[in-house]
Short mmCIF file of C-alpha atoms (C1' of nucleotides) in Angstrom, two decimals:
data_model
loop_
_atom_site.label_atom_id
_atom_site.label_comp_id
_atom_site.label_asym_id
_atom_site.label_seq_id
_atom_site.Cartn_x
_atom_site.Cartn_y
_atom_site.Cartn_z
CA UNK M 82 86.21 111.05 119.55
CA UNK M 83 84.76 114.56 119.29
CA UNK M 84 82.35 113.30 116.65
CA UNK M 85 81.14 110.55 118.94
CA UNK M 86 80.68 113.00 121.79
CA UNK M 87 78.19 114.96 119.66
CA UNK M 88 75.84 111.98 119.97
CA UNK M 89 75.93 112.16 123.75
CA UNK M 90 78.37 112.68 126.63
CA UNK M 91 80.31 109.50 127.21
CA UNK M 92 83.18 107.80 129.02
CA UNK M 93 86.28 106.43 127.32
CA UNK M 94 84.89 102.97 127.84
CA UNK M 95 81.62 103.92 126.14
CA UNK M 96 83.50 105.50 123.25
CA UNK M 97 85.39 102.29 122.63
CA UNK M 98 82.24 100.18 122.69
CA UNK M 99 80.39 102.58 120.42
CA UNK M 100 83.16 102.80 117.83
CA UNK M 101 83.25 99.02 117.75
CA UNK M 102 79.62 98.74 116.70
CA UNK M 103 79.52 101.74 114.38
CA UNK M 104 82.70 102.91 112.64
CA UNK M 105 84.77 99.79 113.27
CA UNK M 106 84.94 98.99 109.55
CA UNK M 107 86.82 102.14 108.70
CA UNK M 108 88.17 103.52 111.96
CA UNK M 109 89.55 101.88 115.08
CA UNK M 110 90.88 103.30 118.31
CA UNK M 111 92.03 101.54 121.45
CA UNK M 112 92.07 102.52 125.08
CA UNK M 113 95.72 103.52 125.02
CA UNK M 114 94.76 106.22 122.53
CA UNK M 115 91.28 107.13 123.77
CA UNK M 116 92.14 107.96 127.39
CA UNK M 117 95.02 110.32 126.57
CA UNK M 118 92.91 111.95 123.84
CA UNK M 119 90.09 112.67 126.31
CA UNK M 120 92.59 114.09 128.79
CA UNK M 121 93.97 116.34 126.08
CA UNK M 122 90.53 117.46 124.90
CA UNK M 123 89.74 118.53 128.46
CA UNK M 124 93.05 120.40 128.76
CA UNK M 125 92.35 122.26 125.53
CA UNK M 126 88.83 123.17 126.64
CA UNK M 127 87.24 121.17 123.82
CA UNK M 128 85.53 118.84 126.28
CA UNK M 129 84.59 118.86 129.96
CA UNK M 130 84.85 115.94 132.35
CA UNK M 131 82.61 115.03 135.22
CA UNK M 132 82.69 111.86 137.27
CA UNK M 133 79.80 109.58 138.10
CA UNK M 134 80.09 107.43 141.18
CA UNK M 135 78.71 103.90 141.09
CA UNK M 136 78.27 101.27 143.78
CA UNK M 137 80.63 98.31 143.57
CA UNK M 138 81.97 99.59 140.24
CA UNK M 139 84.78 101.91 139.28
CA UNK M 140 83.90 105.57 138.77
CA UNK M 141 82.92 106.65 135.30
CA UNK M 142 84.59 109.72 133.79
CA UNK M 143 82.05 111.26 131.48
CA UNK M 144 83.21 113.71 128.84
CA UNK M 145 80.94 116.22 127.11
CA UNK M 146 81.84 118.31 124.08
CA UNK M 147 82.00 122.06 124.72
CA UNK M 148 80.89 124.81 122.34
CA UNK M 149 84.55 125.24 121.43
CA UNK M 150 84.85 121.51 120.87
CA UNK M 151 81.94 121.48 118.47
CA UNK M 152 83.45 124.35 116.52
CA UNK M 153 86.80 122.59 116.32
CA UNK M 154 85.04 119.45 115.10
CA UNK M 155 83.12 121.36 112.43
CA UNK M 156 86.32 122.99 111.26
CA UNK M 157 88.00 119.61 110.95
CA UNK M 158 85.02 118.08 109.18
CA UNK M 159 85.11 120.83 106.55
CA UNK M 160 88.80 120.27 105.74
CA UNK M 161 89.46 117.88 102.87
CA UNK M 162 90.15 114.34 104.03
CA UNK M 163 93.76 113.26 103.80
CA UNK M 164 94.21 110.05 101.89
CA UNK M 165 95.60 107.32 104.04
CA UNK M 166 98.58 105.22 103.06
CA UNK M 167 97.13 102.12 101.53
CA UNK M 168 98.63 98.79 102.39
CA UNK M 169 97.18 95.50 101.32
CA UNK M 170 99.24 92.53 102.39
CA UNK M 171 97.19 89.99 100.42
CA UNK M 172 97.78 91.87 97.17
CA UNK M 173 101.49 92.05 97.93
CA UNK M 174 101.62 88.29 98.44
CA UNK M 175 99.67 87.65 95.25
CA UNK M 176 101.87 90.08 93.32
CA UNK M 177 104.81 87.78 94.03
CA UNK M 178 102.62 84.69 93.66
CA UNK M 179 104.88 83.13 91.03
CA UNK M 180 107.29 82.30 93.87
CA UNK M 181 104.91 79.82 95.52
CA UNK M 182 102.66 76.95 94.39
CA UNK M 183 99.35 77.92 92.81
CA UNK M 184 97.47 76.17 95.60
CA UNK M 185 98.91 78.67 98.09
CA UNK M 186 97.53 81.64 96.17
CA UNK M 187 94.19 79.93 95.69
CA UNK M 188 93.92 79.30 99.41
CA UNK M 189 94.77 82.95 100.18
CA UNK M 190 92.02 84.21 97.89
CA UNK M 191 89.53 81.65 99.11
CA UNK M 192 89.91 82.55 102.77
CA UNK M 193 89.88 86.24 101.90
CA UNK M 194 86.59 85.74 100.07
CA UNK M 195 85.08 84.05 103.10
CA UNK M 196 86.10 86.95 105.28
CA UNK M 197 84.42 89.37 102.88
CA UNK M 198 81.19 87.38 102.96
CA UNK M 199 81.21 87.57 106.75
CA UNK M 200 81.83 91.31 106.54
CA UNK M 201 78.85 91.75 104.21
CA UNK M 202 76.72 89.97 106.78
CA UNK M 203 77.82 92.31 109.55
CA UNK M 204 76.80 95.24 107.34
CA UNK M 205 73.28 93.89 107.10
CA UNK M 206 73.25 93.41 110.86
CA UNK M 207 74.46 96.96 111.40
CA UNK M 208 71.76 98.19 109.06
CA UNK M 209 68.95 96.48 110.94
CA UNK M 210 70.31 96.56 114.48
CA UNK M 211 71.92 99.97 114.76
CA UNK M 212 70.75 102.28 112.02
CA UNK M 213 67.06 101.36 111.95
CA UNK M 214 66.87 101.50 115.75
CA UNK M 215 67.98 105.12 115.78
CA UNK M 216 65.63 106.20 113.00
CA UNK M 217 64.42 108.95 112.68
CA UNK M 218 67.70 110.44 113.83
CA UNK M 219 69.22 113.16 111.64
CA UNK M 220 72.50 111.22 111.65
CA UNK M 221 70.99 108.14 110.01
CA UNK M 222 71.32 109.23 106.34
CA UNK M 223 75.04 109.86 106.92
CA UNK M 224 75.53 106.57 108.70
CA UNK M 225 73.87 104.82 105.78
CA UNK M 226 76.25 106.54 103.35
CA UNK M 227 79.24 105.14 105.22
CA UNK M 228 77.62 101.71 105.39
CA UNK M 229 76.87 101.73 101.67
CA UNK M 230 80.53 102.38 100.95
CA UNK M 231 81.31 99.13 102.70
CA UNK M 232 78.62 97.29 100.77
CA UNK M 233 79.85 98.52 97.40
CA UNK M 234 83.44 97.82 98.28
CA UNK M 235 82.86 94.36 99.69
CA UNK M 236 80.64 93.22 96.83
CA UNK M 237 83.30 94.35 94.35
CA UNK M 238 86.01 92.51 96.24
CA UNK M 239 83.95 89.31 96.27
CA UNK M 240 83.50 89.62 92.49
CA UNK M 241 87.26 90.05 92.14
CA UNK M 242 87.86 86.96 94.30
CA UNK M 243 85.59 84.88 92.07
CA UNK M 244 87.25 86.14 88.93
CA UNK M 245 90.70 85.51 90.41
CA UNK M 246 89.85 82.03 91.63
CA UNK M 247 88.65 81.12 88.15
CA UNK M 248 91.85 82.43 86.59
CA UNK M 249 94.06 80.62 89.11
CA UNK M 250 92.20 77.36 88.69
CA UNK M 251 92.63 77.59 84.94
CA UNK M 252 96.37 77.97 85.46
CA UNK M 253 96.27 74.93 87.72
CA UNK M 254 94.60 72.81 85.04
CA UNK M 255 97.14 73.88 82.44
CA UNK M 256 99.92 72.92 84.82
CA UNK M 257 98.35 69.51 85.35
CA UNK M 258 98.04 69.06 81.58
CA UNK M 259 101.71 69.88 81.06
CA UNK M 260 102.65 67.45 83.81
CA UNK M 261 100.81 64.54 82.17
CA UNK M 262 102.38 65.37 78.80
CA UNK M 263 105.83 65.23 80.36
CA UNK M 264 105.17 61.77 81.76
CA UNK X 1137 111.76 94.24 99.26
CA UNK X 1138 112.72 90.59 99.01
CA UNK X 1139 109.93 90.08 96.51
CA UNK X 1140 111.27 92.88 94.35
CA UNK X 1141 114.78 91.45 94.51
CA UNK X 1142 113.49 88.22 92.92
CA UNK X 1143 112.93 90.22 89.73
CA UNK X 1144 116.56 91.29 89.63
CA UNK X 1145 119.34 92.52 91.94
CA UNK X 1146 118.79 96.18 92.72
CA UNK X 1147 119.83 99.18 94.79
CA UNK X 1148 117.66 100.85 97.39
CA UNK X 1149 117.11 103.67 94.95
CA UNK X 1150 115.94 101.24 92.26
CA UNK X 1151 113.62 99.52 94.72
CA UNK X 1152 111.94 102.79 95.55
CA UNK X 1153 111.45 103.68 91.88
CA UNK X 1154 110.16 100.23 91.02
CA UNK X 1155 107.66 100.09 93.89
CA UNK X 1156 106.36 103.47 92.79
CA UNK X 1157 105.43 102.22 89.33
CA UNK X 1158 104.23 98.76 90.33
CA UNK X 1159 102.80 98.20 93.81
CA UNK X 1160 102.31 101.85 94.75
CA UNK X 1161 98.53 101.45 94.86
CA UNK X 1162 98.64 98.97 97.70
CA UNK X 1163 102.11 99.19 99.21
CA UNK X 1164 104.47 102.10 99.81
CA UNK X 1165 107.92 102.26 101.32
CA UNK X 1166 110.26 105.22 101.67
CA UNK X 1167 114.02 105.49 101.79
CA UNK X 1168 114.11 105.74 105.57
CA UNK X 1169 112.67 102.24 105.66
CA UNK X 1170 114.29 100.71 102.58
CA UNK X 1171 117.94 101.38 103.42
CA UNK X 1172 117.78 99.96 106.96
CA UNK X 1173 115.82 96.96 105.63
CA UNK X 1174 118.52 96.20 103.04
CA UNK X 1175 121.20 96.51 105.69
CA UNK X 1176 119.30 94.10 107.88
CA UNK X 1177 118.70 91.62 105.06
CA UNK X 1178 122.44 91.56 104.42
CA UNK X 1179 123.18 91.03 108.14
CA UNK X 1180 120.77 88.12 108.27
CA UNK X 1181 122.26 86.54 105.17
CA UNK X 1182 119.03 86.92 103.19
CA UNK X 1183 120.69 89.24 100.67
CA UNK X 1184 124.21 90.07 99.58
CA UNK X 1185 125.50 93.52 98.75
CA UNK X 1186 128.05 94.51 96.17
CA UNK X 1187 128.97 98.02 95.10
CA UNK X 1188 129.16 99.40 91.60
CA UNK X 1189 131.38 102.39 91.00
CA UNK X 1190 130.19 105.08 88.60
CA UNK X 1191 131.94 108.15 87.18
CA UNK X 1192 130.68 111.46 88.48
CA UNK X 1193 127.91 109.70 90.38
CA UNK X 1194 127.59 108.20 93.85
CA UNK X 1195 128.32 104.50 94.17
CA UNK X 1196 125.44 102.12 93.80
CA UNK X 1197 124.91 99.43 96.44
CA UNK X 1198 123.33 96.52 94.65
CA UNK X 1199 121.56 93.87 96.68
CA UNK X 1200 120.82 90.36 95.46
CA UNK X 1201 118.60 87.81 97.16
CA UNK X 1202 120.39 84.72 98.45
CA UNK X 1203 119.06 81.15 98.42
CA UNK X 1204 118.18 81.66 102.10
CA UNK X 1205 116.45 84.91 101.22
CA UNK X 1206 114.28 83.24 98.63
CA UNK X 1207 113.31 80.53 101.07
CA UNK X 1208 112.39 83.12 103.71
CA UNK X 1209 110.32 84.96 101.12
CA UNK X 1210 108.49 81.81 100.08
CA UNK X 1211 107.77 81.00 103.70
CA UNK X 1212 106.32 84.47 104.24
CA UNK X 1213 104.27 84.32 101.03
CA UNK X 1214 102.68 81.06 102.18
CA UNK X 1215 101.58 82.49 105.55
CA UNK X 1216 98.06 83.91 105.60
CA UNK X 1217 98.00 87.68 105.05
CA UNK X 1218 97.30 89.73 108.15
CA UNK X 1219 94.46 92.14 107.71
CA UNK X 1220 95.58 95.71 108.03
CA UNK X 1221 93.88 98.23 110.28
CA UNK X 1222 91.50 100.03 108.00
CA UNK X 1223 91.18 103.77 108.33
CA UNK X 1224 89.17 105.90 105.98
CA UNK X 1225 89.14 109.55 106.92
CA UNK X 1226 86.56 110.52 104.31
CA UNK X 1227 84.06 108.00 105.67
CA UNK X 1228 84.69 109.28 109.18
CA UNK X 1229 83.95 112.84 108.08
CA UNK X 1230 80.80 111.77 106.25
CA UNK X 1231 79.68 109.70 109.23
CA UNK X 1232 79.48 112.92 111.24
CA UNK X 1233 78.24 114.86 108.21
CA UNK X 1234 75.15 116.12 110.01
CA UNK X 1235 77.46 118.55 111.85
CA UNK X 1236 78.32 120.52 108.71
CA UNK X 1237 76.43 122.02 105.75
CA UNK X 1238 75.38 119.58 103.02
CA UNK X 1239 77.53 121.42 100.51
CA UNK X 1240 80.65 120.43 102.49
CA UNK X 1241 79.84 116.73 102.26
CA UNK X 1242 78.96 117.03 98.59
CA UNK X 1243 82.30 118.69 97.88
CA UNK X 1244 84.15 115.96 99.79
CA UNK X 1245 82.52 113.23 97.74
CA UNK X 1246 82.94 115.10 94.47
CA UNK X 1247 86.68 115.57 94.88
CA UNK X 1248 87.03 112.00 96.09
CA UNK X 1249 85.28 110.81 92.93
CA UNK X 1250 87.67 112.78 90.76
CA UNK X 1251 90.62 111.20 92.50
CA UNK X 1252 89.18 107.74 91.83
CA UNK X 1253 88.76 108.51 88.15
CA UNK X 1254 92.39 109.55 87.96
CA UNK X 1255 93.37 106.34 89.74
CA UNK X 1256 91.43 104.26 87.22
CA UNK X 1257 93.36 105.97 84.46
CA UNK X 1258 96.69 105.11 86.06
CA UNK X 1259 95.58 101.47 86.15
CA UNK X 1260 95.08 101.46 82.41
CA UNK X 1261 98.48 103.07 81.98
CA UNK X 1262 100.08 100.46 84.22
CA UNK X 1263 98.37 97.75 82.21
CA UNK X 1264 99.72 98.98 78.88
CA UNK X 1265 103.04 100.47 79.96
CA UNK X 1266 104.32 98.04 82.56
CA UNK X 1267 102.53 94.73 82.37
CA UNK X 1268 102.30 94.32 78.60
CA UNK X 1269 105.94 95.35 78.19
CA UNK X 1270 107.09 92.47 80.39
CA UNK X 1271 104.89 89.87 78.71
CA UNK X 1272 105.55 86.92 78.45
CA UNK X 1273 106.97 87.04 81.95
CA UNK X 1274 105.71 84.40 84.38
CA UNK X 1275 104.95 87.18 86.87
CA UNK X 1276 102.49 88.92 84.57
CA UNK X 1277 99.35 86.90 85.46
CA UNK X 1278 99.94 87.70 89.14
CA UNK X 1279 100.55 91.37 88.45
CA UNK X 1280 97.30 91.47 86.52
CA UNK X 1281 95.45 89.93 89.47
CA UNK X 1282 96.66 92.74 91.73
CA UNK X 1283 95.78 95.33 89.11
CA UNK X 1284 92.29 93.90 88.65
CA UNK X 1285 91.68 94.26 92.36
CA UNK X 1286 92.27 97.97 91.95
CA UNK X 1287 89.95 98.14 88.97
CA UNK X 1288 87.11 96.37 90.75
CA UNK X 1289 87.59 98.43 93.88
CA UNK X 1290 87.83 101.78 92.15
CA UNK X 1291 84.84 101.18 89.88
CA UNK X 1292 82.76 100.24 92.93
CA UNK X 1293 83.86 103.35 94.78
CA UNK X 1294 82.93 105.55 91.82
CA UNK X 1295 79.48 103.92 91.74
CA UNK X 1296 79.14 104.65 95.48
CA UNK X 1297 80.17 108.28 94.91
CA UNK X 1298 77.48 108.71 92.25
CA UNK X 1299 74.84 107.12 94.45
CA UNK X 1300 75.92 109.25 97.41
CA UNK X 1301 75.98 112.48 95.41
CA UNK X 1302 72.44 111.79 94.21
CA UNK X 1303 71.27 111.16 97.77
CA UNK X 1304 72.97 114.28 99.13
CA UNK X 1305 71.59 116.47 96.35
CA UNK X 1306 68.12 115.20 97.10
CA UNK X 1307 68.56 116.22 100.71
CA UNK X 1308 69.73 119.62 99.52
CA UNK X 1309 66.58 120.12 97.45
CA UNK X 1310 64.37 119.15 100.36
CA UNK X 1311 66.19 121.65 102.53
CA UNK X 1312 65.65 124.38 99.93
CA UNK X 1313 61.97 123.47 99.76
CA UNK X 1314 61.58 123.75 103.52
CA UNK X 1315 63.34 127.10 103.48
CA UNK X 1316 60.92 128.59 100.93
CA UNK X 1317 57.94 127.28 102.90
CA UNK X 1318 59.22 128.98 106.04
CA UNK X 1319 59.44 132.32 104.24
"C1'" DC K 990 85.31 78.43 139.82
"C1'" DG K 991 86.54 80.31 135.52
"C1'" DT K 992 85.29 83.50 131.89
"C1'" DG K 993 83.51 87.86 130.49
"C1'" DT K 994 82.23 92.53 131.43
"C1'" DC K 995 82.81 96.88 133.66
"C1'" DA K 996 86.29 100.63 134.13
"C1'" DT K 997 90.66 103.55 133.90
"C1'" DG K 998 94.95 104.32 133.08
"C1'" DT K 999 100.49 104.09 132.11
"C1'" DA K 1000 104.97 102.26 130.21
"C1'" DA K 1001 107.40 100.19 126.84
"C1'" DT K 1002 107.86 99.10 122.34
"C1'" DC K 1003 107.29 99.03 117.43
"C1'" DA K 1004 106.40 101.16 112.99
"C1'" DG K 1005 106.41 104.88 109.99
"C1'" DT K 1006 107.21 109.77 108.46
"C1'" DT K 1007 109.68 114.03 108.13
"C1'" DA K 1008 113.60 116.43 108.21
"C1'" DC K 1009 118.34 116.75 107.62
"C1'" DA K 1010 122.94 116.09 105.27
"C1'" DT K 1011 125.72 115.84 100.95
"C1'" DG K 1012 126.93 116.60 96.22
"C1'" DA K 1013 127.45 115.85 91.15
"C1'" DT K 1014 124.85 115.82 86.68
"C1'" DT K 1015 121.36 116.82 83.36
"C1'" DC K 1016 117.83 119.42 81.25
"C1'" DA K 1017 114.94 123.42 80.23
"C1'" DT L 1342 120.33 129.57 86.86
"C1'" DG L 1343 117.24 126.77 89.05
"C1'" DA L 1344 114.79 122.43 89.23
"C1'" DA L 1345 114.90 117.52 88.72
"C1'" DT L 1346 117.36 113.26 88.95
"C1'" DC L 1347 120.82 110.24 90.71
"C1'" DA L 1348 122.30 108.15 95.15
"C1'" DT L 1349 122.77 106.88 100.23
"C1'" DG L 1350 122.05 107.32 104.57
"C1'" DT L 1351 120.78 109.00 109.80
"C1'" DA L 1352 118.18 111.49 113.58
"C1'" DA L 1353 114.21 113.01 115.46
"C1'" DC L 1354 109.66 112.67 115.92
"C1'" DT L 1355 104.86 111.06 115.70
"C1'" DG L 1356 101.52 107.62 115.92
"C1'" DA L 1357 99.86 103.16 117.24
"C1'" DT L 1358 100.06 98.62 119.57
"C1'" DT L 1359 101.06 95.52 123.32
"C1'" DA L 1360 101.75 94.66 127.77
"C1'" DC L 1361 101.08 95.71 132.38
"C1'" DA L 1362 98.42 96.98 136.67
"C1'" DT L 1363 94.09 96.70 139.46
"C1'" DG L 1364 89.75 94.91 141.13
"C1'" DA L 1365 84.69 94.05 141.74
"C1'" DC L 1366 80.58 91.81 139.83
"C1'" DA L 1367 77.63 88.70 136.98
"C1'" DC L 1368 76.70 84.52 134.64
"C1'" DG L 1369 76.79 79.66 133.63
#
DNA sequence: CGTGTCATGTAATCAGTTACATGATTCA
DNA sequence: TGAATCATGTAACTGATTACATGACACG
């Protein structure tokens, strides 16, 4: 949230919208987290709040990062990133794939592949719609770095899907062969 | 846990050890989760517990999957995998990289790259130590699929690190150039 | 006239981690 | 003698999600 507030002072609502079109692929927050965070930032003197009145609309509570807030952010940015606990439900299901028919595993991988293709498309959209629009903004090279991570990752996953589908289909054919022999 | 119990009846302690050498890269559980889960599985009739007495050692509580348990597992395996919330702290820090010196970002990526290289090495170890030892086990093709995901992913991430380091170092040189001009 | 957007917040719940408790055995 | 392994469990806490509450305006 502090990072986002460096771009410009914003409301909780704005923060949510902005995260959804920028860092959504690797970081998500929801209102039930954002609003208490903003409250806390203000209490700790890391951000200041001021309210904007609007006609026929609820008030907007705009938060701006303070000098102290920016320092706290920079301190956090310099600390090594903690590695998140990785959990991949698809891989877990495939790991125990022998328990279910081959067609089930194939379908899992196929739909996962489709999702990846859609994700790749959103990256291209982000590239053209968001990043290029802000150019020349000093943030852009860093945004592109994060985006390129997604591209590399997603392309690799699609390659793995193709490889896996081939392997599973080969197993399927061998099963069919055995079945005809047993007839 | 049910998946693991299809391999053989096991204690909570065994389950922890086994997950650590097999699915650790994409799924982690700790004792505070495992023991209550086993208790619950037994209550729901999905697993049965029997205790083994040992000399000079605590008793072992061995859980075995029941017929009902296997059916519940197969049902779960056939359901489409939910996509996990993705969170990548490193990417978040790089996204706001403009706030800190270039050297900080470079160091983040460099140490991340090293970690990936170590991970790749553990994959090769898993391949030779675990998977090949169990061959010909009907599970092995599925275990290899999960392992290959890791390989594809990690190789892609290393490629991204290299690309990113090049880009960041270029920025660094341009900064140095500007600094000498301003002298 | 119903759906979506704008806008802020809290309460309840669920999931996951850390810390605590216990104690014998083995290995360096 | 101290650290690691074997072995099972609970309590407390932190973090995150879902559900709830409210209400006007714009668009088709």
